[in-house]
Coordinates of C-alpha atoms and ligand atoms in Angstrom, one line a residue:
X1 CA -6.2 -33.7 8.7
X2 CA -8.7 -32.6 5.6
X3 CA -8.2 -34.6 2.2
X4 CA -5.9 -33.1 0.1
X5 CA -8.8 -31.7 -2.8
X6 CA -6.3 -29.3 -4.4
X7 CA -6.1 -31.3 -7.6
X8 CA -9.4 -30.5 -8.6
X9 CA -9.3 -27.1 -7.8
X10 CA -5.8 -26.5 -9.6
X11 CA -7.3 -28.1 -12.5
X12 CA -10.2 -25.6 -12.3
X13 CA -8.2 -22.7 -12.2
X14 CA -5.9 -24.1 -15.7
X15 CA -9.2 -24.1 -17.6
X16 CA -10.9 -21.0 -16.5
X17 CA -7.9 -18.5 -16.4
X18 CA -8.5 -17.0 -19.5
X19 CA -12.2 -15.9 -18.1
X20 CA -10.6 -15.0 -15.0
X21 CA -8.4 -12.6 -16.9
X22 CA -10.8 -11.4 -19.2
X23 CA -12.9 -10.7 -15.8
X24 CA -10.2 -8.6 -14.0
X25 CA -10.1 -6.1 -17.5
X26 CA -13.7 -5.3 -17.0
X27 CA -12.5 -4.4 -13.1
X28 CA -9.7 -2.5 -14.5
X29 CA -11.8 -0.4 -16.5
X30 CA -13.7 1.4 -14.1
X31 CA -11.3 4.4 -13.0
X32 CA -12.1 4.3 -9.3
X33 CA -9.6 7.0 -8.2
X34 CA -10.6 7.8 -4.7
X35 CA -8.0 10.8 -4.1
X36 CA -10.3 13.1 -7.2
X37 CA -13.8 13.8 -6.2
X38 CA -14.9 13.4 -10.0
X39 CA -14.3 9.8 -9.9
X40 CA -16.6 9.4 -6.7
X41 CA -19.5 7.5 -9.0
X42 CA -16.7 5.1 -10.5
X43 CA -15.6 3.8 -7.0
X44 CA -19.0 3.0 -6.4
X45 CA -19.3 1.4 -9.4
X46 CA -16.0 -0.3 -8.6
X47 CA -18.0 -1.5 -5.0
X48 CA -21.0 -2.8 -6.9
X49 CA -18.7 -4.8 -9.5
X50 CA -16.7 -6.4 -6.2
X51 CA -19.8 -7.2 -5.2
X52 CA -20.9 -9.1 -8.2
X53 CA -18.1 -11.0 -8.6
X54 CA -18.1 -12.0 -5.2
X55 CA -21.7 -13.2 -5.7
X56 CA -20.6 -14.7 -9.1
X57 CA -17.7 -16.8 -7.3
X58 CA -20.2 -18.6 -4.6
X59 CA -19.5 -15.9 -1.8
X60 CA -22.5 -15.7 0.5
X61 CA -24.0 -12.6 2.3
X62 CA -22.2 -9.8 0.2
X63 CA -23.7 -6.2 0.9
X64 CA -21.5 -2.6 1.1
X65 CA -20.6 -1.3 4.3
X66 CA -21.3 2.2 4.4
X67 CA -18.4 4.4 6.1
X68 CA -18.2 8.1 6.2
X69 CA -16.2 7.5 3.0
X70 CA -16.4 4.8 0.4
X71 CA -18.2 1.7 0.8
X72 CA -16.6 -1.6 1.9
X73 CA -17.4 -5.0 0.2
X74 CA -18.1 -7.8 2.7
X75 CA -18.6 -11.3 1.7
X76 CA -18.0 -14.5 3.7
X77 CA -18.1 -18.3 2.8
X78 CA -18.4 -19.5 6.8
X79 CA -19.7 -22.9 6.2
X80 CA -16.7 -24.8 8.3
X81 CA -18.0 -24.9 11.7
X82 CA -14.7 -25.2 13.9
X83 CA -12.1 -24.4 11.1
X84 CA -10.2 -21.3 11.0
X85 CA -11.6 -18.1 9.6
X86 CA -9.2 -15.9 7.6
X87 CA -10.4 -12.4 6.9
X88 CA -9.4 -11.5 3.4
X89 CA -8.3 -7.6 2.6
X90 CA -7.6 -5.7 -0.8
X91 CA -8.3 -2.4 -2.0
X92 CA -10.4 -1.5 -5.1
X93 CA -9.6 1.9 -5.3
X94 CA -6.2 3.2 -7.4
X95 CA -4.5 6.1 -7.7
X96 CA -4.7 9.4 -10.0
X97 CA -3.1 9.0 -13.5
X98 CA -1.3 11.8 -14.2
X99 CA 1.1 12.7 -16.0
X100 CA -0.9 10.8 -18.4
X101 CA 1.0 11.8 -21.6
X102 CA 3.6 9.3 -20.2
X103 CA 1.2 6.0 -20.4
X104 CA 2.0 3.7 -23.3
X105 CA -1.6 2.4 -23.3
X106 CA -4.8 4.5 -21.8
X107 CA -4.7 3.5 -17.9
X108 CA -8.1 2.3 -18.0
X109 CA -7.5 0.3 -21.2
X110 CA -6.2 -2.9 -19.8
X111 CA -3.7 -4.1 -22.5
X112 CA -1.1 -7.2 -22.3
X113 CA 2.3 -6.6 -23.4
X114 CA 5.3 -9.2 -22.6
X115 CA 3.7 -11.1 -20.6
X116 CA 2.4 -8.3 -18.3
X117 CA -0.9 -6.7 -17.9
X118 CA -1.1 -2.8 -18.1
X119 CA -4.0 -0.7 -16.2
X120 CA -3.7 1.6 -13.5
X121 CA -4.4 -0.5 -10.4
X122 CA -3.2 -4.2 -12.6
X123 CA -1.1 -4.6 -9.4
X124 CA -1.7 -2.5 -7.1
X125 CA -4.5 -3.8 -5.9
X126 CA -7.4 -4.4 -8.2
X127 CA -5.2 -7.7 -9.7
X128 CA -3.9 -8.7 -6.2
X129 CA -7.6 -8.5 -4.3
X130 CA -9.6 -10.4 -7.5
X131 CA -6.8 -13.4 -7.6
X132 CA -8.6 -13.7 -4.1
X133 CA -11.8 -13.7 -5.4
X134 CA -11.1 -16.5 -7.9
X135 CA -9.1 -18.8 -5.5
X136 CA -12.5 -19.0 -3.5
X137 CA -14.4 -19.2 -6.7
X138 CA -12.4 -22.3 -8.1
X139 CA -12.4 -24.1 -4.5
X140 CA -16.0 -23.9 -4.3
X141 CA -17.2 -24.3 -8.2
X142 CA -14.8 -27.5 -8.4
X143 CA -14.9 -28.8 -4.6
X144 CA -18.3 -27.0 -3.5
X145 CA -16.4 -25.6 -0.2
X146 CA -13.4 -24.2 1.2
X147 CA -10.9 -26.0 3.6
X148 CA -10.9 -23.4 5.6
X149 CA -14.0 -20.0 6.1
X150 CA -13.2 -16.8 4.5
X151 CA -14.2 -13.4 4.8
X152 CA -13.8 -10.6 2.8
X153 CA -13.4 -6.9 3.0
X154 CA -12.4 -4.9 0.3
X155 CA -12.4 -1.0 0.8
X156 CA -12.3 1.9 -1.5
X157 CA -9.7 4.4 0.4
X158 CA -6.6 2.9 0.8
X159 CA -5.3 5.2 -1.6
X160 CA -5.9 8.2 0.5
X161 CA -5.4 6.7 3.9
X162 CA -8.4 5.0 5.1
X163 CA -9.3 7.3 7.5
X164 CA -12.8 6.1 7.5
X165 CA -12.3 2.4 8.4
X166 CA -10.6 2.3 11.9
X167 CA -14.3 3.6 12.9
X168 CA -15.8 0.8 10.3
X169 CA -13.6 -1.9 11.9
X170 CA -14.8 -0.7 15.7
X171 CA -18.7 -1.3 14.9
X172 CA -18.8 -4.4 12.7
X173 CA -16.1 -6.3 15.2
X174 CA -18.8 -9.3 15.1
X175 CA -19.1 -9.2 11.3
X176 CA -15.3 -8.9 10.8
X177 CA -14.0 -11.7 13.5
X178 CA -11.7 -13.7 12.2
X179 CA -8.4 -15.8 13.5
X180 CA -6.1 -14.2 10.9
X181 CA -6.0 -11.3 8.4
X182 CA -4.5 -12.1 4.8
X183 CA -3.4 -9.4 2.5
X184 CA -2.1 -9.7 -0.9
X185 CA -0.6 -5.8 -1.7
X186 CA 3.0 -6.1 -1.6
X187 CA 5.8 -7.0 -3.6
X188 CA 7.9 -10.4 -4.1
X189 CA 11.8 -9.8 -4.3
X190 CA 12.4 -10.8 -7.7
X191 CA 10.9 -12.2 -10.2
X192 CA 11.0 -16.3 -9.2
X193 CA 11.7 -14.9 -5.6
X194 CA 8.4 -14.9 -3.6
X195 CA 8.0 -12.7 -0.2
X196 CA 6.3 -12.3 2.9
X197 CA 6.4 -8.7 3.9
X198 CA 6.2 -8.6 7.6
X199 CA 7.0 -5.4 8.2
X200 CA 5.1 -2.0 6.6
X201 CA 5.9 1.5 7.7
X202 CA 3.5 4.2 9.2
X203 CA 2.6 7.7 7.6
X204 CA 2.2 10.8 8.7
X205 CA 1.0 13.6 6.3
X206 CA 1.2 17.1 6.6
X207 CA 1.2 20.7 4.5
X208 CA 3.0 23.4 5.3
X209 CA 1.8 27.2 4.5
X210 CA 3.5 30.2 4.4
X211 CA 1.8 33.5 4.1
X212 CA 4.0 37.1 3.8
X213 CA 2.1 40.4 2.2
X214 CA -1.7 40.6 1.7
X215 CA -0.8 40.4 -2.0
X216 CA 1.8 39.2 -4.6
X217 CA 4.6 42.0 -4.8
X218 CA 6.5 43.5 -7.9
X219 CA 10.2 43.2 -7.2
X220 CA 11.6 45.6 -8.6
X221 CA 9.7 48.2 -6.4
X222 CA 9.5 45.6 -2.7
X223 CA 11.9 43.5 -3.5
X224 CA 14.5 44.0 -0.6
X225 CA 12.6 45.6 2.0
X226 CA 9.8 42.2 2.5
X227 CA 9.9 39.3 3.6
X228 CA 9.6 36.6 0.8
X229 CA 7.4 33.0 2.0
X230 CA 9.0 31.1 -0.6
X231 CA 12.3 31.7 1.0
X232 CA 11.0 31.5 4.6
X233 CA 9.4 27.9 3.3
X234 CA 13.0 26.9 1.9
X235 CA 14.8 28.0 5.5
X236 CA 12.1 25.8 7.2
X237 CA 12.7 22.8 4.8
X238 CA 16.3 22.6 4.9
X239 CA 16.1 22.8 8.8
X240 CA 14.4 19.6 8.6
X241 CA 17.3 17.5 7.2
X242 CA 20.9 17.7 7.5
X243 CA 23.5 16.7 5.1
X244 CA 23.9 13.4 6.5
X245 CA 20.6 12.5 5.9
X246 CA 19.4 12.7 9.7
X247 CA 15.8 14.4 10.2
X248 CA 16.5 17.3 12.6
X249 CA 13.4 17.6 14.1
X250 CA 13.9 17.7 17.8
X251 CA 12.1 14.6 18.9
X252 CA 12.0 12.7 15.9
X253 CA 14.2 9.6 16.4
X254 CA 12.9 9.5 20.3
X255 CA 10.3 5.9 20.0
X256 CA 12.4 4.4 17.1
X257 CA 13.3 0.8 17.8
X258 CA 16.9 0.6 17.2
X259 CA 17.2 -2.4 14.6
X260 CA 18.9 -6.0 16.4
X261 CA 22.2 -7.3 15.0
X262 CA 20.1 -9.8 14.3
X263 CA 17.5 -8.6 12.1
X264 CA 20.1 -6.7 10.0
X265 CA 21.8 -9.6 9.6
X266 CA 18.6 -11.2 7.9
X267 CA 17.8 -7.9 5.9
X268 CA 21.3 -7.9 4.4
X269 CA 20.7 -12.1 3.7
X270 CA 17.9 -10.9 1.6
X271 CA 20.7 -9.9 -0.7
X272 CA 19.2 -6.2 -2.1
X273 CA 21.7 -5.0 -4.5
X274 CA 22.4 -1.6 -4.1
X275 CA 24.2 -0.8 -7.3
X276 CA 21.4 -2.4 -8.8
X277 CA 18.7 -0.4 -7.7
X278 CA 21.0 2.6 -8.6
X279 CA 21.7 1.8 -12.2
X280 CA 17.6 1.1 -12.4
X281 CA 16.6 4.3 -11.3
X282 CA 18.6 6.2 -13.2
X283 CA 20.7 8.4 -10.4
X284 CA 24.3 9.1 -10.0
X285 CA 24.6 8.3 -6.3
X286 CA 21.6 6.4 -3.8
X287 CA 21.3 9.1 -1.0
X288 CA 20.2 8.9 3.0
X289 CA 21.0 8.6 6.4
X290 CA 24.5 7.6 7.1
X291 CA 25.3 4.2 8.7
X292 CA 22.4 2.1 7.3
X293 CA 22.1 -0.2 4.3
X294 CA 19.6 1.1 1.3
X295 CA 17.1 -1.7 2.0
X296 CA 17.1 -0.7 6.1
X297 CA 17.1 3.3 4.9
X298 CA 13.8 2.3 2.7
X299 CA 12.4 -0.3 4.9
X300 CA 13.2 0.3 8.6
X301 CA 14.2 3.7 9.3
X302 CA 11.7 6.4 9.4
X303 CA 11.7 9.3 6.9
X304 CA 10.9 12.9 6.1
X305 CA 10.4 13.7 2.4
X306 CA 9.0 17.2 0.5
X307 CA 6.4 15.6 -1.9
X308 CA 5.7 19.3 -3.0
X309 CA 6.0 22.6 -2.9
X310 CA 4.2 25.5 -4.5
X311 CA 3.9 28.8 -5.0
X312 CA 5.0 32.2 -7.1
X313 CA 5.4 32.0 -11.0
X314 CA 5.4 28.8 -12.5
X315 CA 4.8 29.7 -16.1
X316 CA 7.4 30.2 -19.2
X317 CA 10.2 32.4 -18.9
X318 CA 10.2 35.4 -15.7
X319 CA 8.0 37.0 -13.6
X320 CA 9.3 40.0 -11.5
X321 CA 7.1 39.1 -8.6
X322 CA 7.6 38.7 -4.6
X323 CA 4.7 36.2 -3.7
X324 CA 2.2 36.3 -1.2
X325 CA 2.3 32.8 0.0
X326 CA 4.0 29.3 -0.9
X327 CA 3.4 25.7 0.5
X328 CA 4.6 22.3 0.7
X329 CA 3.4 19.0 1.1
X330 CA 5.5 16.6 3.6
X331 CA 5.7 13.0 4.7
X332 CA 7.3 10.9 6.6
X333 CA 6.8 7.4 6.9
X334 CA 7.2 6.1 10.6
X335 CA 9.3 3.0 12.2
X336 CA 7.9 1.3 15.5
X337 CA 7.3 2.8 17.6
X338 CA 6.7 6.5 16.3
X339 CA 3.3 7.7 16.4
X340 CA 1.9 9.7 14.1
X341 CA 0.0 12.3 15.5
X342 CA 3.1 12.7 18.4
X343 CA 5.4 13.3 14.9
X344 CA 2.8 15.8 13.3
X345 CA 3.3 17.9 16.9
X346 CA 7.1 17.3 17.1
X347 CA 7.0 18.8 13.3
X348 CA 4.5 21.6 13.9
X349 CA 6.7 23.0 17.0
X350 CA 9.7 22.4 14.8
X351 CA 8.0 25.0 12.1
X352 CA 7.3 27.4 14.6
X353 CA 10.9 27.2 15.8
X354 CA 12.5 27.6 12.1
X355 CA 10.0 30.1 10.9
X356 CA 12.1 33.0 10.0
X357 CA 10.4 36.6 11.4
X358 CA 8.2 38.5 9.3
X359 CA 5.9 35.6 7.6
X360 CA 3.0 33.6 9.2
X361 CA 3.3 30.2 8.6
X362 CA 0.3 27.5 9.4
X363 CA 0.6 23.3 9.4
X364 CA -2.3 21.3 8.3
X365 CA -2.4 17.5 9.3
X366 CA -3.5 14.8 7.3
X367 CA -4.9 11.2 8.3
X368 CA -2.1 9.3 9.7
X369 CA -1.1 6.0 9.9
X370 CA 0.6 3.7 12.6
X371 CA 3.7 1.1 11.5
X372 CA 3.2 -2.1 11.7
X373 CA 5.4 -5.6 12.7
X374 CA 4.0 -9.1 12.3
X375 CA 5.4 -12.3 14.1
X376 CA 6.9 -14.3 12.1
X377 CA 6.2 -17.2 14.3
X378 CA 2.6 -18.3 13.7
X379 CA 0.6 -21.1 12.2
X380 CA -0.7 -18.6 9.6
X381 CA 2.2 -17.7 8.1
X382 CA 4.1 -21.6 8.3
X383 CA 1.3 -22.2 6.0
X384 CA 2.0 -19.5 3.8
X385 CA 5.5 -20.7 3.5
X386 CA 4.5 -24.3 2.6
X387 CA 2.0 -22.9 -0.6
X388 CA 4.9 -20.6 -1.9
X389 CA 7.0 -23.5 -1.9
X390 CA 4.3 -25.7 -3.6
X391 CA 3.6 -23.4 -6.6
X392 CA 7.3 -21.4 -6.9
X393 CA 9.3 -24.7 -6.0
X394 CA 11.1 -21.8 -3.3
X395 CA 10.7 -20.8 0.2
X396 CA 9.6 -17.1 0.2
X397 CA 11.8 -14.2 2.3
X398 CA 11.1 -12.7 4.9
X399 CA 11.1 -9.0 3.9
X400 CA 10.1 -5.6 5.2
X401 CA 8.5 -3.0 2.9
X402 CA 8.8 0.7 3.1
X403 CA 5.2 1.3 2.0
X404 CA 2.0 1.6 4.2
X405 CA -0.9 -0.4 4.4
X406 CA -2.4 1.9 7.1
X407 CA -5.5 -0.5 8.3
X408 CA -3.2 -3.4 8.0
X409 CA -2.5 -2.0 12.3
X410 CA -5.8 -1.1 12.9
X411 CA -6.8 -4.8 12.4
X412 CA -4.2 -5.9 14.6
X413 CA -4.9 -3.2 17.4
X414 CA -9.1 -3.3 16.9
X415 CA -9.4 -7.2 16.4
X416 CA -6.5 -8.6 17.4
X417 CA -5.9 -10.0 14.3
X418 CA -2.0 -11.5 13.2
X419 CA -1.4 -10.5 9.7
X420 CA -0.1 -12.6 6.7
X421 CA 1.4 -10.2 4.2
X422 CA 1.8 -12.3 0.8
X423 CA 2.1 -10.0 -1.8
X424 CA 2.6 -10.8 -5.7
X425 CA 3.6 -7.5 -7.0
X426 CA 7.0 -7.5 -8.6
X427 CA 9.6 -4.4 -7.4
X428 CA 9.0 -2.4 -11.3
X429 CA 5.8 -2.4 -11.7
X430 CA 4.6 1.3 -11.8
X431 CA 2.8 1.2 -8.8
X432 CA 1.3 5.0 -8.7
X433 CA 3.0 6.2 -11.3
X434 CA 2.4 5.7 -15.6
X435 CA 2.2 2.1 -17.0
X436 CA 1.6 0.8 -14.4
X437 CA 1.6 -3.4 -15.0
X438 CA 1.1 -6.9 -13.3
X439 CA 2.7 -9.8 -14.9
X440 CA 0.2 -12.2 -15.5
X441 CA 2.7 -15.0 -14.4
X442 CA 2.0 -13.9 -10.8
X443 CA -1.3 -13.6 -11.6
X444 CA -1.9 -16.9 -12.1
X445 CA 0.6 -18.4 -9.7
X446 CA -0.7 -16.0 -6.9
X447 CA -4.9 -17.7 -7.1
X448 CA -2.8 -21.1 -7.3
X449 CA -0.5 -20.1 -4.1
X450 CA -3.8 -18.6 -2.2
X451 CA -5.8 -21.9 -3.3
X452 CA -2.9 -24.2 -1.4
X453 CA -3.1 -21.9 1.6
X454 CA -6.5 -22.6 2.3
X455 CA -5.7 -25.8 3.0
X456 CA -2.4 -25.6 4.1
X457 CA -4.3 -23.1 6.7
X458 CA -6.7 -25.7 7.3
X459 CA -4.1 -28.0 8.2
X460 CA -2.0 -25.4 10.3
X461 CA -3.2 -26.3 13.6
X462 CA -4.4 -23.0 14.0
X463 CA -7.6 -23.0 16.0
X464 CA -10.9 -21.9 14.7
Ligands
BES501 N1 0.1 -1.3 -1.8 C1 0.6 0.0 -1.4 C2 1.6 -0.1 -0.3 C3 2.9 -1.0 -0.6 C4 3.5 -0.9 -1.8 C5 3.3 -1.8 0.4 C6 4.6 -1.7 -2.0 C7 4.4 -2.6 0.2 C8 5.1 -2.5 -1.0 C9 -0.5 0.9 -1.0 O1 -1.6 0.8 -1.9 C10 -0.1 2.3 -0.9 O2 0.4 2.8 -1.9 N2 -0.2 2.9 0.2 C11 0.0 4.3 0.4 C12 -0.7 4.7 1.6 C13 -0.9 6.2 1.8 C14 -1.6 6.8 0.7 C15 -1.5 6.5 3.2 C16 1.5 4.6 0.5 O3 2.2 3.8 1.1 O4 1.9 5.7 0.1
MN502 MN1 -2.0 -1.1 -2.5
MN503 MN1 -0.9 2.2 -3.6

């Protein structure tokens, strides 16, 4: 049994927290948008500025790992010979900002409104991953070591898929070792209502193009006797889904895991409230495949949305014009045990099938991403309980979460690595979108919950 030491660093974190906030609006300021090549300096000045704090907080051996994209930050505090070691993960990078005429505040101008803290990446994951930088920081300024050793590896590509990192994970599997992999990028239920997310979905990405006559058309004089690609694109996309919400894509439900009576028993106790979520978002009727709950439809069955679709006029008022091409951009988030490159083929003959005569149609891939499930029944994650309960005076749920965290599985499959999902995002916050915000009362309660879980981790019983 270690010595319970947490007063001291509790106490460190109540009289620092206004530098610690003060800290993570410098992060937020650098615009390290990975998906926009413009931005590629700021991510790397994003690294370097992980890197300092990490050297600022105590962390030892910090360097960038070079990928074939952006860097990765390592640091490590591995001075408990024969105590667990928990590798830490977060993403520095955020998203693109647009539309940006919708932002209250600039997105790169932290600002604190209500309680909550607006910047693009406040949540999502800049304020998630640093919380993890000061829980080390006040165990080791206040205590001068951690419970348990901690590594850390923050990347810069999340936003756009990771594709670099399984490749990354392969050839530093020394370096990255570790007993258990703790990730702070989801959301709680509610506010109050802390979460374990032990469930993310898979991607697969993919464009499709659709080509007709060498040139755009005028319609008065074609229109009639060609074929149109913006039609032909339409006929493919509505082959895709049918009105009760099932994807029709021959081969598509083949590896999903039908969901236990069990678990949907435990998804329904988590007590989503569907009218709710309707009224929030602003629609007239919640929409989807027929015979599932909203929260199993957005958490556990897999999808196929149009994210966009292009092509012909799109300027004020008409255009008399056939077009020579349109496109769209599709994906589908997966459900064990779909795998993303069998999907992108299942879709690609699917095309080829529904392509009406007359156009040429071609399907680019993009990185994919396998889904992922965590047991529930490990050492890591009793631990994780017992520090939710300590700081939110709750136990946290149990949830699954409809977004992907694609190298969350690559851990698991590459190192072997169980997962602990402990997010402090709140459902609401903007994640990707304008005004994006983190309320500050998470903030803080999230570096006090990840300080108990060292040493609740220490005390687990899990073996170093
Ligand atoms: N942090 C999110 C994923 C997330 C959000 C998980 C909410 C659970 C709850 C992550 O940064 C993200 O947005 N991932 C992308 C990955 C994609 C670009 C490959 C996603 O899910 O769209
Ligand atoms: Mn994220
Ligand atoms: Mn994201």
């Amino acid at each position: 049994m270690n010595a319970d030491l947490t007063g001291p660093v509790l106490a460190y974190v109540e009289r620092e927290k206004d530098r610690f906030l003060e800290e993570l609006k410098d992060f937020l300021r650098i615009p390290s948008i990975s998906a926009l090549p413009a931005h590629k300096g700021d991510v790397e000045r994003a690294a370097r500025w992980v890197a300092g704090a990490l050297e600022r907080a105590g962390i030892r051996g910090v360097r960038l790992l070079e990928t074939a994209g952006n860097p990765v930050v390592y640091g490590e505090w591995v001075g408990k010979p024969g105590a667990p070691v928990a590798l830490v993960y977060g993403h520095y990078d955020v998203q693109p900002v647009d539309p940006l005429h919708l932002w209250e505040t600039p997105p790169f101008e932290p600002a604190i409104r209500d309680g909550k803290l607006y910047a693009r990446g406040a949540s999502d994951d800049k304020g998630q991953m640093f919380l993890h930088i000061k829980a080390a920081e006040a165990w080791l300024k206040a205590v001068g070591e951690l419970p348990v050793n901690v590594k850390f590896f923050f990347e810069g590509e999340e936003e756009v898929g990771s594709g670099a990192l399984p490749a990354c994970l392969e050839s530093n599997r020394d370096l990255l070792a570790a007993d258990v992999l703790v990730v702070s990028d989801t959301e709680m239920l509610a506010p109050g209502r802390p979460a374990i997310c032990y469930a993310l979905r898979g991607i697969a990405a993919l464009q499709i193009d659709v080509y007709g006559a060498k040139s755009d058309l005028h319609s008065g004089i074609y229109g009639g006797g060609v074929p149109n690609p913006i039609h032909a694109l339409v006929e493919i996309l509505a082959s895709m889904r049918g009105p009760d919400g099932r994807i029709l894509v021959e081969g598509f439900y083949d590896r999903v895991r039908p969901l236990g009576a069990e678990e949907r028993v435990a998804l329904r106790d988590v007590g989503v409230d569907e009218e709710a979520v309707r009224r929030e978002l602003g629609v007239e009727e919640l929409a989807g495949e027929a015979g599932y709950t909203y929260y199993e439809r957005t958490t556990a069955r897999p999808t196929l949305e149009v994210n966009g679709i292009y092509g012909g006029f799109q300027g004020e008022g008409t255009k008399t014009v056939i077009p020579a091409e349109a496109h769209a951009k599709i994906t589908c988030r997966l459900v064990s045990d779909q795998e993303p490159e069998e999907i992108m083929d299942l879709i690609e003959a699917h095309v080829a099938k529904h392509t009406p005569r007359g156009v040429r149609v071609e399907v680019r891939r993009f990185d994919g991403a396998r889904p992922f499930v965590a047991s529930l029944d490990h050492p890591a994650i009793r631990a994780a309980v017992s520090a939710y309960e300590k700081v939110y005076g709750v136990k946290p749920a149990f949830t699954r979460m409809g977004g992907s965290i694609p190298i969350v599985e690559s851990f698991h499959r590459i190192l072997g690595l169980p997962a602990v999902l402990m997010g402090f995002g709140l459902p609401g916050e903007h994640y990707h979108a304008p005004n994006e915000h983190f309320h500050l009362e998470n903030f803080e309660k999230g570096i006090r919950t990840v300080c108990l879980y060292w040493y609740e981790l220490a005390n687990s019983g899990l073996k170093g």
